[in-house]
PDB file of C-alpha atoms in Angstrom:
ATOM      1  CA  MET A 374      21.005  24.084 -40.102  1.00 60.00           C
ATOM      2  CA  PHE A 375      18.028  21.849 -39.538  1.00 70.00           C
ATOM      3  CA  ARG A 376      15.791  21.723 -36.513  1.00 74.00           C
ATOM      4  CA  ARG A 377      15.673  18.615 -34.358  1.00 82.00           C
ATOM      5  CA  ASP A 378      12.676  17.502 -32.382  1.00 82.00           C
ATOM      6  CA  VAL A 379      14.373  16.624 -29.113  1.00 85.00           C
ATOM      7  CA  LYS A 380      12.376  14.497 -26.669  1.00 88.00           C
ATOM      8  CA  THR A 381      13.267  12.966 -23.350  1.00 90.00           C
ATOM      9  CA  LEU A 382      13.583   9.237 -22.931  1.00 89.00           C
ATOM     10  CA  ASP A 383      10.592   9.307 -20.550  1.00 88.00           C
ATOM     11  CA  GLU A 384       8.385  10.818 -23.267  1.00 89.00           C
ATOM     12  CA  ILE A 385       9.553   8.291 -25.866  1.00 89.00           C
ATOM     13  CA  VAL A 386       9.018   5.266 -23.600  1.00 88.00           C
ATOM     14  CA  GLY A 387       5.630   6.573 -22.414  1.00 84.00           C
ATOM     15  CA  ARG A 388       4.449   7.066 -25.985  1.00 88.00           C
ATOM     16  CA  PHE A 389       5.689   3.599 -26.969  1.00 89.00           C
ATOM     17  CA  LEU A 390       3.817   1.998 -24.064  1.00 82.00           C
ATOM     18  CA  GLN A 391       0.594   3.830 -24.954  1.00 82.00           C
ATOM     19  CA  GLU A 392       0.779   2.958 -28.645  1.00 87.00           C
ATOM     20  CA  ASN A 393       1.322  -0.740 -27.920  1.00 85.00           C
ATOM     21  CA  ASN A 394      -1.198  -0.984 -25.027  1.00 79.00           C
ATOM     22  CA  LEU A 395       1.518  -1.952 -22.556  1.00 83.00           C
ATOM     23  CA  GLN A 396       0.951   0.771 -19.977  1.00 84.00           C
ATOM     24  CA  THR A 397      -1.515  -1.263 -17.865  1.00 87.00           C
ATOM     25  CA  PRO A 398       0.715  -4.363 -17.536  1.00 88.00           C
ATOM     26  CA  VAL A 399       3.618  -2.161 -16.461  1.00 88.00           C
ATOM     27  CA  GLN A 400       1.434  -0.464 -13.842  1.00 90.00           C
ATOM     28  CA  GLN A 401       0.182  -3.848 -12.611  1.00 93.00           C
ATOM     29  CA  THR A 402       3.748  -5.060 -12.178  1.00 93.00           C
ATOM     30  CA  HIS A 403       4.524  -1.891 -10.248  1.00 92.00           C
ATOM     31  CA  VAL A 404       1.544  -2.527  -7.930  1.00 94.00           C
ATOM     32  CA  VAL A 405       2.676  -6.089  -7.185  1.00 95.00           C
ATOM     33  CA  GLU A 406       6.232  -4.931  -6.508  1.00 94.00           C
ATOM     34  CA  SER A 407       5.108  -2.065  -4.262  1.00 95.00           C
ATOM     35  CA  TRP A 408       3.049  -4.347  -1.966  1.00 95.00           C
ATOM     36  CA  GLU A 409       5.943  -4.649   0.500  1.00 94.00           C
ATOM     37  CA  LYS A 410       6.422  -0.887   0.619  1.00 95.00           C
ATOM     38  CA  ILE A 411       2.726  -0.112   1.151  1.00 95.00           C
ATOM     39  CA  ALA A 412       1.862  -2.981   3.512  1.00 93.00           C
ATOM     40  CA  GLY A 413       5.088  -2.791   5.527  1.00 94.00           C
ATOM     41  CA  PRO A 414       7.905  -5.194   6.369  1.00 94.00           C
ATOM     42  CA  VAL A 415       5.933  -7.241   8.924  1.00 93.00           C
ATOM     43  CA  VAL A 416       3.163  -7.989   6.431  1.00 94.00           C
ATOM     44  CA  ALA A 417       5.744  -8.666   3.704  1.00 94.00           C
ATOM     45  CA  ARG A 418       7.323 -11.322   5.920  1.00 95.00           C
ATOM     46  CA  TYR A 419       4.018 -13.244   6.056  1.00 96.00           C
ATOM     47  CA  THR A 420       3.157 -12.704   2.382  1.00 96.00           C
ATOM     48  CA  GLU A 421       3.685 -15.766   0.246  1.00 94.00           C
ATOM     49  CA  GLU A 422       2.043 -15.063  -3.133  1.00 95.00           C
ATOM     50  CA  LYS A 423       0.741 -11.981  -4.881  1.00 96.00           C
ATOM     51  CA  PHE A 424      -0.646 -11.584  -8.395  1.00 96.00           C
ATOM     52  CA  ILE A 425      -3.260  -9.587 -10.319  1.00 96.00           C
ATOM     53  CA  ARG A 426      -6.149 -11.056 -12.286  1.00 95.00           C
ATOM     54  CA  ASN A 427      -9.045  -9.004 -13.697  1.00 94.00           C
ATOM     55  CA  GLN A 428      -8.107  -5.853 -11.760  1.00 94.00           C
ATOM     56  CA  THR A 429      -8.066  -7.802  -8.476  1.00 97.00           C
ATOM     57  CA  LEU A 430      -4.909  -8.201  -6.428  1.00 96.00           C
ATOM     58  CA  PHE A 431      -4.698 -11.649  -4.832  1.00 97.00           C
ATOM     59  CA  VAL A 432      -2.442 -11.868  -1.775  1.00 97.00           C
ATOM     60  CA  LYS A 433      -1.700 -15.023   0.224  1.00 97.00           C
ATOM     61  CA  ILE A 434      -1.013 -14.272   3.904  1.00 96.00           C
ATOM     62  CA  MET A 435       0.231 -17.063   6.165  1.00 96.00           C
ATOM     63  CA  ASN A 436      -0.875 -15.534   9.510  1.00 95.00           C
ATOM     64  CA  PRO A 437      -4.662 -15.787  10.164  1.00 96.00           C
ATOM     65  CA  ALA A 438      -4.779 -12.808  12.551  1.00 95.00           C
ATOM     66  CA  LEU A 439      -2.903 -10.609  10.106  1.00 95.00           C
ATOM     67  CA  ARG A 440      -5.149 -11.842   7.292  1.00 95.00           C
ATOM     68  CA  SER A 441      -8.279 -10.669   9.113  1.00 95.00           C
ATOM     69  CA  ASP A 442      -6.713  -7.287   9.952  1.00 95.00           C
ATOM     70  CA  LEU A 443      -5.766  -6.719   6.327  1.00 95.00           C
ATOM     71  CA  SER A 444      -9.251  -7.740   5.183  1.00 94.00           C
ATOM     72  CA  MET A 445     -10.652  -4.820   7.161  1.00 95.00           C
ATOM     73  CA  MET A 446      -8.171  -2.439   5.531  1.00 95.00           C
ATOM     74  CA  LYS A 447      -8.940  -3.367   1.893  1.00 95.00           C
ATOM     75  CA  THR A 448     -10.202   0.040   0.809  1.00 96.00           C
ATOM     76  CA  GLN A 449      -7.212   1.867   2.258  1.00 96.00           C
ATOM     77  CA  LEU A 450      -4.786  -0.580   0.662  1.00 96.00           C
ATOM     78  CA  VAL A 451      -6.464  -0.266  -2.748  1.00 96.00           C
ATOM     79  CA  ASN A 452      -6.266   3.531  -2.576  1.00 96.00           C
ATOM     80  CA  LYS A 453      -2.596   3.509  -1.531  1.00 96.00           C
ATOM     81  CA  LEU A 454      -1.592   0.966  -4.187  1.00 95.00           C
ATOM     82  CA  ASN A 455      -3.405   2.868  -6.946  1.00 95.00           C
ATOM     83  CA  ALA A 456      -1.778   6.113  -5.809  1.00 95.00           C
ATOM     84  CA  GLU A 457       1.622   4.418  -5.905  1.00 93.00           C
ATOM     85  CA  ALA A 458       0.964   3.174  -9.452  1.00 90.00           C
ATOM     86  CA  GLY A 459      -0.215   6.588 -10.598  1.00 86.00           C
ATOM     87  CA  GLY A 460      -3.681   5.586 -11.800  1.00 88.00           C
ATOM     88  CA  PHE A 461      -6.583   3.194 -11.421  1.00 93.00           C
ATOM     89  CA  VAL A 462      -4.966  -0.234 -11.679  1.00 93.00           C
ATOM     90  CA  ILE A 463      -6.750  -2.460  -9.176  1.00 95.00           C
ATOM     91  CA  ALA A 464     -10.362  -2.402  -8.010  1.00 96.00           C
ATOM     92  CA  ASP A 465     -10.237  -4.956  -5.201  1.00 96.00           C
ATOM     93  CA  ILE A 466      -7.905  -7.021  -3.032  1.00 96.00           C
ATOM     94  CA  ARG A 467      -8.587 -10.650  -2.178  1.00 96.00           C
ATOM     95  CA  ILE A 468      -6.641 -11.796   0.850  1.00 95.00           C
ATOM     96  CA  TYR A 469      -6.528 -15.552   1.342  1.00 94.00           C
TER      97      TYR A 469
END
């Protein structure tokens, strides 16, 4: 009999992503998708656009009062989003 090196699918996919430098884009996509979960349903209702450029999450909020409240909570939102992604993905949030 021969011995097989059995690995889980999670290990194989993780290794593939690391070897091809695709881990960061996957984490960035996860951060953008988790905005609604972290910010809440009320904020998600007023969110129009969200994207990441140069480790900065850009979020377009349609309500001016909500925009100013979220601007004061930037640090907390960055910490929660990075924790959700499982690593340091974004450094700042620009709310416009």
